[in-house]
Amino acid sequence: MTDPETPTDDPSFRFEYDPAILRAGPGCVDDLETELATQGFDRALVVCGSTVGSTPAVIDPVTEGLGDRLAGVFAETTPEKRLETAVDGLERLRAVEADVLVSLGGGSSLDTAKVISVLAASNRSPDVLGRELADTGTIAVPDDGLPPIVAIPTTLAGADLSMVAGVTASPSSGLVDEEASGGVGDPQLMPAAVFADPELVATTPRSVLAASAMNGFDKGIETLYARNATPITDATAIRGLEKLHDGLLAFGRGSDDDETFGTLVEGILLVQYGISRPGESTLSIIHAFGHGLTRTYDVQQGAAHAIVAPAVLEYLFEHVDGRRELLAEALGVSEAAESAEVIVDAVDDIGDALGLPSRLRDVDGPDRSEFPDVAEAILADGMMENVPAGLEPTAEEIEGVLERAW
C-alpha cells in the first residue's frame, strides 16, 4: 500500500501547464469584447448547437458581449462531434473572415471548435483528413496557424481547460468509408480564455447539468489518486471537490440560487485546473470505465460515471490506499474511522442527489454477456496509464467491477 500523502514513492515532480485566461462570475461575458481586444482578436465566430443558438437567454448575452467583434454564429454542432460539421464550420470561418472561435455550450461545441481550428491551419483536403482519422484515430495538428479559441461553458462537465478534442466521421459525409472516431491533441488547443458565467450555466436544463456535473466531479476524484498527481493539482482538486460536494448536494435539493451556481462554477474550474497537460492527464480508471461504456453503447457519460464510480472506488481501495485521506478531507468525511467506506458512500450520495441511475442494468448499456469485451476495451483505454501506483487491474477484475455495478 502506497503512502497516502504521495501518489508514488518519489516526492519529486514536474508540472508544465499553460492554462487559459480565466474569467468567472455573473455577467462576465459582458467583458468578451474587452478580453478579445486585449488579446488582439478582431472578428469572432460563435460555435454552438442549434438549441443554444436559438435560445435568447444563452446566445444574446454572448453576442451582445462580443459587440463589434461578432463576425457570425455557426449553430450546427452536435453531440457526435462530426468531422463534416467542422468542415462546414471552417467554410463559415473563412466566409466571415474570423480570427478567433468562441465555443458556447457543452464539450461537443468546444471539441468541434478545436477541430475547426486544426482544419483552418492544415493545407490538406477534408477527404485526406478523413482517411487519416479512419486509419490512425487522430488528425495531425499543424505546428502553427491555428485560430485561437475562447470557451464559454454552459454545463458542468469540466472540459474547458483541455488540450484535446474528440471527433467522429460518418460514411454519409463522403470523408470515410465506415464510421470512424478518435481525437486530436496539442497544447495549441488550450483555449486562450474561458468565460465561466454562472448565469449562462443556470439556463441549462437541470437533467443535463446533473449528468455533466458527475463527469466534472469525478475529474476531481481521479486527480487526487492519479499516478502523476502533484501538490499543485492536489490543492486545486481538494478545494474544487469541497465546493462541488456542497454545491451539488444543494443543487440536488432543488437550490437554483446565484450562490449555488457560483459555487458549482468555481468548483468545476478548480478540479480541471492542471489535469490536461502536454503529453499527460490526471484522468484515470473511472474515466476509462466511462469511455468503455459510452463509446459503443447509448449510455450518457455522466450516468455511466454515477453508476460505476462507487464500484470502481471499492475495487481501488481493496488494493491500494488511493490517497483516501485526501479524498476524505475533500468530501468532508475526514473524521470517519473507516474512510474507504465513507468515501464511497459520499460519492454515491452525489449521484443519488443528482437523480442519476445507480445500476448498470437500468440504462441502455451492455448485457452481462458482453462484459468480457467491455473489460478489454476499458483495459486498453489510455486513461488506465494513470491508475494509482501499485494497482494492476486484470480483465477478470474489471469484469468483477462491472458485476458490482450491474
Short mmCIF file of C-alpha atoms in Angstrom, two decimals:
data_model
loop_
_atom_site.label_atom_id
_atom_site.label_comp_id
_atom_site.label_asym_id
_atom_site.label_seq_id
_atom_site.Cartn_x
_atom_site.Cartn_y
_atom_site.Cartn_z
CA MET A 1 0.00 0.00 0.00
CA THR A 2 1.43 3.37 -1.03
CA ASP A 3 1.96 6.40 1.17
CA PRO A 4 -1.36 8.32 1.33
CA GLU A 5 0.48 11.62 1.05
CA THR A 6 2.11 10.91 -2.32
CA PRO A 7 0.87 9.05 -5.43
CA THR A 8 4.26 7.32 -5.77
CA ASP A 9 7.26 6.74 -3.57
CA ASP A 10 9.15 9.58 -5.32
CA PRO A 11 8.08 13.01 -3.99
CA SER A 12 9.71 14.92 -6.87
CA PHE A 13 7.51 16.19 -9.69
CA ARG A 14 7.46 18.23 -12.89
CA PHE A 15 4.45 20.43 -13.61
CA GLU A 16 4.17 22.06 -17.03
CA TYR A 17 0.94 23.91 -17.59
CA ASP A 18 -0.12 26.93 -19.63
CA PRO A 19 -3.83 27.44 -18.94
CA ALA A 20 -6.37 29.80 -20.43
CA ILE A 21 -7.11 33.22 -19.03
CA LEU A 22 -9.94 32.58 -16.57
CA ARG A 23 -12.89 34.95 -16.33
CA ALA A 24 -15.63 33.91 -13.91
CA GLY A 25 -18.67 35.39 -12.22
CA PRO A 26 -22.22 36.50 -13.03
CA GLY A 27 -22.31 38.52 -16.22
CA CYS A 28 -18.63 38.03 -17.02
CA VAL A 29 -19.49 37.55 -20.72
CA ASP A 30 -20.22 41.28 -20.78
CA ASP A 31 -16.43 41.68 -20.98
CA LEU A 32 -15.93 39.47 -24.03
CA GLU A 33 -15.18 42.35 -26.38
CA THR A 34 -12.66 43.83 -23.93
CA GLU A 35 -10.87 40.49 -23.48
CA LEU A 36 -10.71 39.87 -27.22
CA ALA A 37 -9.30 43.35 -27.76
CA THR A 38 -6.69 42.76 -25.04
CA GLN A 39 -5.56 39.57 -26.76
CA GLY A 40 -5.58 41.14 -30.23
CA PHE A 41 -8.57 39.31 -31.71
CA ASP A 42 -10.80 41.26 -34.10
CA ARG A 43 -13.53 39.01 -35.51
CA ALA A 44 -15.19 36.18 -33.57
CA LEU A 45 -17.23 33.26 -34.92
CA VAL A 46 -19.50 31.77 -32.24
CA VAL A 47 -19.65 27.96 -32.46
CA CYS A 48 -22.64 26.29 -30.77
CA GLY A 49 -25.51 23.87 -31.20
CA SER A 50 -28.84 24.78 -32.71
CA THR A 51 -30.66 24.84 -29.36
CA VAL A 52 -28.13 27.19 -27.79
CA GLY A 53 -28.07 29.32 -30.94
CA SER A 54 -31.84 29.75 -30.84
CA THR A 55 -32.18 30.35 -27.09
CA PRO A 56 -32.08 34.12 -26.42
CA ALA A 57 -31.16 33.70 -22.73
CA VAL A 58 -27.93 31.99 -23.79
CA ILE A 59 -26.91 33.42 -27.15
CA ASP A 60 -27.93 37.06 -26.64
CA PRO A 61 -25.58 37.83 -23.69
CA VAL A 62 -22.69 36.40 -25.71
CA THR A 63 -23.39 38.24 -28.96
CA GLU A 64 -24.00 41.45 -27.02
CA GLY A 65 -20.80 40.92 -25.05
CA LEU A 66 -18.82 40.50 -28.27
CA GLY A 67 -20.18 43.77 -29.62
CA ASP A 68 -18.44 44.93 -32.79
CA ARG A 69 -16.14 41.89 -32.71
CA LEU A 70 -19.00 39.50 -33.54
CA ALA A 71 -18.42 38.18 -37.07
CA GLY A 72 -21.09 35.49 -37.12
CA VAL A 73 -22.71 32.46 -35.48
CA PHE A 74 -22.24 28.84 -36.57
CA ALA A 75 -25.02 26.97 -34.73
CA GLU A 76 -24.62 23.47 -36.16
CA THR A 77 -22.62 21.41 -33.65
CA THR A 78 -23.99 18.07 -32.44
CA PRO A 79 -23.09 15.63 -29.63
CA GLU A 80 -21.46 13.35 -32.23
CA LYS A 81 -18.70 15.95 -32.88
CA ARG A 82 -18.61 15.19 -36.59
CA LEU A 83 -15.61 15.99 -38.78
CA GLU A 84 -18.04 17.02 -41.50
CA THR A 85 -19.57 19.59 -39.13
CA ALA A 86 -16.10 21.04 -38.56
CA VAL A 87 -15.59 21.23 -42.33
CA ASP A 88 -18.79 23.28 -42.59
CA GLY A 89 -17.59 25.41 -39.69
CA LEU A 90 -14.30 26.06 -41.49
CA GLU A 91 -16.21 27.35 -44.52
CA ARG A 92 -18.15 29.69 -42.25
CA LEU A 93 -14.96 30.83 -40.51
CA ARG A 94 -13.43 31.78 -43.83
CA ALA A 95 -16.61 33.35 -45.18
CA VAL A 96 -16.85 35.82 -42.28
CA GLU A 97 -13.05 36.26 -42.07
CA ALA A 98 -12.98 35.42 -38.36
CA ASP A 99 -9.67 35.22 -36.49
CA VAL A 100 -10.99 33.66 -33.26
CA LEU A 101 -13.52 30.92 -32.43
CA VAL A 102 -15.87 31.34 -29.47
CA SER A 103 -17.34 28.00 -28.38
CA LEU A 104 -20.61 28.27 -26.48
CA GLY A 105 -22.28 25.28 -24.82
CA GLY A 106 -21.06 21.87 -23.75
CA GLY A 107 -17.99 19.86 -24.61
CA SER A 108 -19.21 18.94 -28.09
CA SER A 109 -19.21 22.57 -29.22
CA LEU A 110 -15.75 23.14 -27.76
CA ASP A 111 -14.40 19.97 -29.39
CA THR A 112 -15.87 20.99 -32.74
CA ALA A 113 -14.31 24.45 -32.43
CA LYS A 114 -10.93 22.81 -31.79
CA VAL A 115 -11.25 20.63 -34.87
CA ILE A 116 -12.25 23.68 -36.93
CA SER A 117 -9.07 25.35 -35.68
CA VAL A 118 -6.96 22.35 -36.72
CA LEU A 119 -8.59 22.28 -40.16
CA ALA A 120 -8.02 26.01 -40.62
CA ALA A 121 -4.28 25.55 -40.11
CA SER A 122 -3.99 22.48 -42.34
CA ASN A 123 -3.24 22.60 -46.05
CA ARG A 124 -4.73 19.15 -46.63
CA SER A 125 -8.18 18.44 -48.05
CA PRO A 126 -11.04 17.17 -45.84
CA ASP A 127 -11.09 13.76 -47.52
CA VAL A 128 -7.38 13.29 -46.79
CA LEU A 129 -8.01 14.22 -43.15
CA GLY A 130 -10.95 11.82 -43.04
CA ARG A 131 -8.77 8.96 -44.21
CA GLU A 132 -6.16 9.89 -41.63
CA LEU A 133 -8.79 9.81 -38.88
CA ALA A 134 -10.05 6.43 -40.08
CA ASP A 135 -6.55 4.95 -40.34
CA THR A 136 -4.90 6.38 -37.22
CA GLY A 137 -7.68 7.59 -34.91
CA THR A 138 -6.33 11.13 -34.96
CA ILE A 139 -5.57 14.14 -37.16
CA ALA A 140 -2.13 15.70 -37.08
CA VAL A 141 -2.10 19.21 -35.60
CA PRO A 142 -0.03 21.72 -37.63
CA ASP A 143 2.84 23.47 -35.89
CA ASP A 144 1.28 26.89 -36.23
CA GLY A 145 -1.56 28.88 -37.77
CA LEU A 146 -4.37 27.62 -35.52
CA PRO A 147 -7.10 30.23 -34.85
CA PRO A 148 -7.39 30.68 -31.06
CA ILE A 149 -10.46 29.56 -29.11
CA VAL A 150 -12.42 31.24 -26.34
CA ALA A 151 -14.59 28.81 -24.37
CA ILE A 152 -17.92 29.69 -22.74
CA PRO A 153 -19.26 26.58 -20.95
CA THR A 154 -22.94 26.10 -20.17
CA THR A 155 -22.55 22.69 -18.48
CA LEU A 156 -20.54 21.33 -15.56
CA ALA A 157 -18.51 18.65 -17.36
CA GLY A 158 -15.22 20.47 -16.85
CA ALA A 159 -13.89 20.12 -20.39
CA ASP A 160 -12.77 23.71 -20.81
CA LEU A 161 -9.12 23.67 -19.68
CA SER A 162 -8.20 20.91 -22.09
CA MET A 163 -5.71 20.36 -24.90
CA VAL A 164 -7.65 17.53 -26.55
CA ALA A 165 -10.87 17.06 -28.51
CA GLY A 166 -12.92 14.13 -29.70
CA VAL A 167 -14.02 13.78 -33.31
CA THR A 168 -16.05 11.29 -35.36
CA ALA A 169 -16.93 10.91 -39.03
CA SER A 170 -19.78 9.10 -40.75
CA PRO A 171 -19.76 7.35 -44.15
CA SER A 172 -22.60 9.64 -45.32
CA SER A 173 -20.14 12.54 -45.23
CA GLY A 174 -18.07 11.09 -48.05
CA LEU A 175 -14.95 11.58 -45.92
CA VAL A 176 -14.70 7.99 -44.63
CA ASP A 177 -15.84 4.59 -45.86
CA GLU A 178 -17.14 3.48 -42.47
CA GLU A 179 -17.85 5.05 -39.10
CA ALA A 180 -14.65 6.47 -37.62
CA SER A 181 -13.79 8.06 -34.30
CA GLY A 182 -10.77 9.37 -32.45
CA GLY A 183 -9.33 12.60 -31.19
CA VAL A 184 -6.83 15.40 -31.63
CA GLY A 185 -4.48 16.79 -29.02
CA ASP A 186 -1.93 19.56 -28.80
CA PRO A 187 -1.01 22.34 -26.33
CA GLN A 188 -2.10 24.84 -29.00
CA LEU A 189 -5.68 23.65 -28.45
CA MET A 190 -5.79 25.02 -24.91
CA PRO A 191 -8.35 27.87 -25.09
CA ALA A 192 -6.97 31.39 -24.97
CA ALA A 193 -9.67 32.30 -22.45
CA VAL A 194 -12.53 30.68 -20.55
CA PHE A 195 -15.58 32.70 -19.51
CA ALA A 196 -17.35 30.74 -16.76
CA ASP A 197 -20.60 32.64 -16.27
CA PRO A 198 -22.96 31.01 -13.74
CA GLU A 199 -25.91 32.90 -15.22
CA LEU A 200 -25.43 31.01 -18.50
CA VAL A 201 -24.91 27.68 -16.74
CA ALA A 202 -28.22 28.28 -14.94
CA THR A 203 -30.07 28.34 -18.28
CA THR A 204 -29.19 24.69 -18.99
CA PRO A 205 -31.89 22.10 -18.12
CA ARG A 206 -31.35 20.52 -14.71
CA SER A 207 -31.16 16.99 -16.14
CA VAL A 208 -28.32 17.99 -18.48
CA LEU A 209 -26.46 19.78 -15.69
CA ALA A 210 -26.84 16.82 -13.33
CA ALA A 211 -25.30 14.37 -15.79
CA SER A 212 -22.49 16.70 -16.80
CA ALA A 213 -21.73 17.50 -13.15
CA MET A 214 -20.98 13.87 -12.29
CA ASN A 215 -18.36 13.80 -15.03
CA GLY A 216 -16.80 17.01 -13.71
CA PHE A 217 -16.97 15.82 -10.09
CA ASP A 218 -15.08 12.63 -10.94
CA LYS A 219 -12.28 14.68 -12.52
CA GLY A 220 -11.50 15.94 -9.02
CA ILE A 221 -11.73 12.46 -7.50
CA GLU A 222 -9.34 10.97 -10.03
CA THR A 223 -6.86 13.83 -9.93
CA LEU A 224 -6.06 13.06 -6.29
CA TYR A 225 -5.10 9.41 -6.81
CA ALA A 226 -3.72 9.63 -10.36
CA ARG A 227 -0.20 8.29 -10.73
CA ASN A 228 1.02 11.72 -11.93
CA ALA A 229 -0.70 13.85 -9.28
CA THR A 230 1.27 16.84 -7.99
CA PRO A 231 0.96 19.09 -4.93
CA ILE A 232 -0.48 21.73 -7.26
CA THR A 233 -3.24 19.52 -8.60
CA ASP A 234 -3.82 18.18 -5.07
CA ALA A 235 -4.57 21.69 -3.87
CA THR A 236 -6.94 22.63 -6.69
CA ALA A 237 -8.71 19.25 -6.68
CA ILE A 238 -9.31 19.27 -2.91
CA ARG A 239 -10.72 22.78 -2.91
CA GLY A 240 -12.73 22.11 -6.07
CA LEU A 241 -14.23 18.93 -4.62
CA GLU A 242 -15.17 20.75 -1.43
CA LYS A 243 -17.12 23.29 -3.46
CA LEU A 244 -18.68 20.70 -5.77
CA HIS A 245 -19.69 18.46 -2.86
CA ASP A 246 -21.58 21.27 -1.17
CA GLY A 247 -22.91 22.80 -4.38
CA LEU A 248 -24.13 19.55 -5.92
CA LEU A 249 -25.94 18.47 -2.76
CA ALA A 250 -27.64 21.87 -2.65
CA PHE A 251 -28.47 21.65 -6.37
CA GLY A 252 -29.89 18.15 -5.83
CA ARG A 253 -32.16 19.56 -3.11
CA GLY A 254 -33.56 22.00 -5.65
CA SER A 255 -31.48 25.07 -4.94
CA ASP A 256 -31.24 27.28 -8.03
CA ASP A 257 -29.93 30.47 -6.47
CA ASP A 258 -26.93 32.52 -7.56
CA GLU A 259 -24.78 31.26 -4.69
CA THR A 260 -25.28 27.61 -5.67
CA PHE A 261 -24.41 28.16 -9.30
CA GLY A 262 -21.46 30.34 -8.38
CA THR A 263 -20.14 27.59 -6.11
CA LEU A 264 -20.56 24.96 -8.83
CA VAL A 265 -18.77 27.04 -11.46
CA GLU A 266 -15.84 27.75 -9.13
CA GLY A 267 -15.61 24.08 -8.19
CA ILE A 268 -15.57 22.93 -11.81
CA LEU A 269 -12.86 25.42 -12.73
CA LEU A 270 -10.70 24.21 -9.86
CA VAL A 271 -11.00 20.45 -10.41
CA GLN A 272 -9.99 20.75 -14.06
CA TYR A 273 -7.01 23.01 -13.39
CA GLY A 274 -3.87 21.17 -14.44
CA ILE A 275 -5.49 17.87 -15.38
CA SER A 276 -4.81 18.27 -19.13
CA ARG A 277 -1.10 18.91 -19.62
CA PRO A 278 1.33 18.35 -22.51
CA GLY A 279 1.50 14.61 -23.02
CA GLU A 280 -0.43 13.65 -19.90
CA SER A 281 -3.68 13.80 -17.97
CA THR A 282 -4.78 13.02 -14.43
CA LEU A 283 -7.95 11.26 -15.58
CA SER A 284 -7.81 7.62 -14.58
CA ILE A 285 -9.77 4.41 -14.10
CA ILE A 286 -13.28 5.87 -13.63
CA HIS A 287 -12.96 7.72 -16.92
CA ALA A 288 -11.66 4.56 -18.60
CA PHE A 289 -14.85 2.81 -17.46
CA GLY A 290 -16.87 5.74 -18.73
CA HIS A 291 -15.22 5.52 -22.14
CA GLY A 292 -15.74 1.76 -22.30
CA LEU A 293 -19.44 2.12 -21.58
CA THR A 294 -20.22 5.10 -23.81
CA ARG A 295 -18.21 4.51 -26.97
CA THR A 296 -20.34 1.60 -28.17
CA TYR A 297 -23.48 1.91 -26.04
CA ASP A 298 -26.17 4.58 -25.63
CA VAL A 299 -25.16 5.49 -22.09
CA GLN A 300 -24.66 9.15 -21.24
CA GLN A 301 -21.18 9.83 -19.85
CA GLY A 302 -22.35 11.33 -16.55
CA ALA A 303 -24.80 8.49 -15.98
CA ALA A 304 -22.05 5.95 -16.64
CA HIS A 305 -19.84 7.69 -14.08
CA ALA A 306 -22.59 7.75 -11.46
CA ILE A 307 -23.11 4.02 -11.89
CA VAL A 308 -19.51 2.82 -11.91
CA ALA A 309 -17.69 5.31 -9.66
CA PRO A 310 -18.70 3.71 -6.32
CA ALA A 311 -17.86 0.21 -7.58
CA VAL A 312 -14.55 1.35 -9.05
CA LEU A 313 -13.57 3.06 -5.80
CA GLU A 314 -14.46 -0.02 -3.75
CA TYR A 315 -12.18 -2.08 -6.00
CA LEU A 316 -9.41 0.52 -5.87
CA PHE A 317 -9.46 0.77 -2.07
CA GLU A 318 -9.27 -3.02 -1.74
CA HIS A 319 -5.86 -2.96 -3.46
CA VAL A 320 -4.22 0.42 -2.73
CA ASP A 321 -4.60 3.34 -0.37
CA GLY A 322 -5.83 5.57 -3.20
CA ARG A 323 -4.92 8.66 -1.13
CA ARG A 324 -8.12 8.16 0.79
CA GLU A 325 -7.04 10.64 3.48
CA LEU A 326 -7.07 13.48 0.95
CA LEU A 327 -10.31 12.26 -0.60
CA ALA A 328 -11.96 12.12 2.81
CA GLU A 329 -10.79 15.66 3.53
CA ALA A 330 -12.16 16.95 0.22
CA LEU A 331 -15.52 15.25 0.75
CA GLY A 332 -15.92 16.41 4.33
CA VAL A 333 -15.72 12.96 5.93
CA SER A 334 -12.18 13.02 7.31
CA GLU A 335 -13.35 12.28 10.86
CA ALA A 336 -14.82 8.91 9.91
CA ALA A 337 -12.94 5.87 11.21
CA GLU A 338 -13.38 3.75 8.06
CA SER A 339 -12.54 6.32 5.42
CA ALA A 340 -12.71 3.97 2.43
CA GLU A 341 -16.35 3.07 3.05
CA VAL A 342 -17.47 6.60 3.80
CA ILE A 343 -15.68 7.97 0.71
CA VAL A 344 -17.59 5.50 -1.46
CA ASP A 345 -20.83 6.46 0.29
CA ALA A 346 -20.10 10.18 -0.19
CA VAL A 347 -19.57 9.70 -3.93
CA ASP A 348 -22.70 7.55 -4.14
CA ASP A 349 -24.64 10.30 -2.34
CA ILE A 350 -23.73 12.80 -5.06
CA GLY A 351 -25.15 10.55 -7.77
CA ASP A 352 -28.30 10.00 -5.73
CA ALA A 353 -28.71 13.73 -5.09
CA LEU A 354 -28.46 14.40 -8.81
CA GLY A 355 -31.09 11.77 -9.59
CA LEU A 356 -28.72 9.70 -11.71
CA PRO A 357 -29.03 5.92 -12.20
CA SER A 358 -27.10 3.68 -9.84
CA ARG A 359 -27.28 0.29 -11.60
CA LEU A 360 -25.92 -0.72 -14.99
CA ARG A 361 -28.99 -2.87 -15.63
CA ASP A 362 -31.16 0.27 -15.60
CA VAL A 363 -29.51 2.01 -18.58
CA ASP A 364 -29.10 1.17 -22.26
CA GLY A 365 -25.69 -0.38 -21.77
CA PRO A 366 -24.07 -3.79 -22.24
CA ASP A 367 -25.63 -7.11 -21.32
CA ARG A 368 -23.70 -9.14 -18.77
CA SER A 369 -22.63 -11.48 -21.58
CA GLU A 370 -20.76 -8.54 -23.13
CA PHE A 371 -18.73 -7.73 -20.00
CA PRO A 372 -15.57 -9.50 -21.26
CA ASP A 373 -15.46 -7.31 -24.37
CA VAL A 374 -16.18 -4.17 -22.34
CA ALA A 375 -13.45 -5.11 -19.87
CA GLU A 376 -10.91 -5.45 -22.68
CA ALA A 377 -11.89 -2.03 -24.04
CA ILE A 378 -11.50 -0.49 -20.58
CA LEU A 379 -8.07 -2.07 -20.07
CA ALA A 380 -6.95 -0.73 -23.46
CA ASP A 381 -8.09 2.82 -22.69
CA GLY A 382 -5.30 5.39 -22.38
CA MET A 383 -6.62 6.61 -19.03
CA MET A 384 -5.58 3.30 -17.45
CA GLU A 385 -1.99 4.51 -17.60
CA ASN A 386 -2.84 6.86 -14.73
CA VAL A 387 -4.13 4.31 -12.21
CA PRO A 388 -2.56 4.65 -8.75
CA ALA A 389 0.86 3.13 -8.22
CA GLY A 390 0.51 -0.45 -7.08
CA LEU A 391 -2.80 -1.07 -8.85
CA GLU A 392 -2.54 -3.60 -11.68
CA PRO A 393 -6.05 -4.31 -12.97
CA THR A 394 -6.79 -7.52 -14.86
CA ALA A 395 -9.64 -8.25 -17.24
CA GLU A 396 -11.23 -10.52 -14.63
CA GLU A 397 -11.09 -7.78 -12.01
CA ILE A 398 -12.61 -5.25 -14.41
CA GLU A 399 -15.44 -7.69 -15.13
CA GLY A 400 -15.91 -8.01 -11.39
CA VAL A 401 -16.35 -4.25 -11.06
CA LEU A 402 -18.93 -4.32 -13.86
CA GLU A 403 -20.74 -7.08 -11.98
CA ARG A 404 -20.77 -4.93 -8.84
CA ALA A 405 -22.24 -2.08 -10.85
CA TRP A 406 -24.84 -4.33 -12.50
#
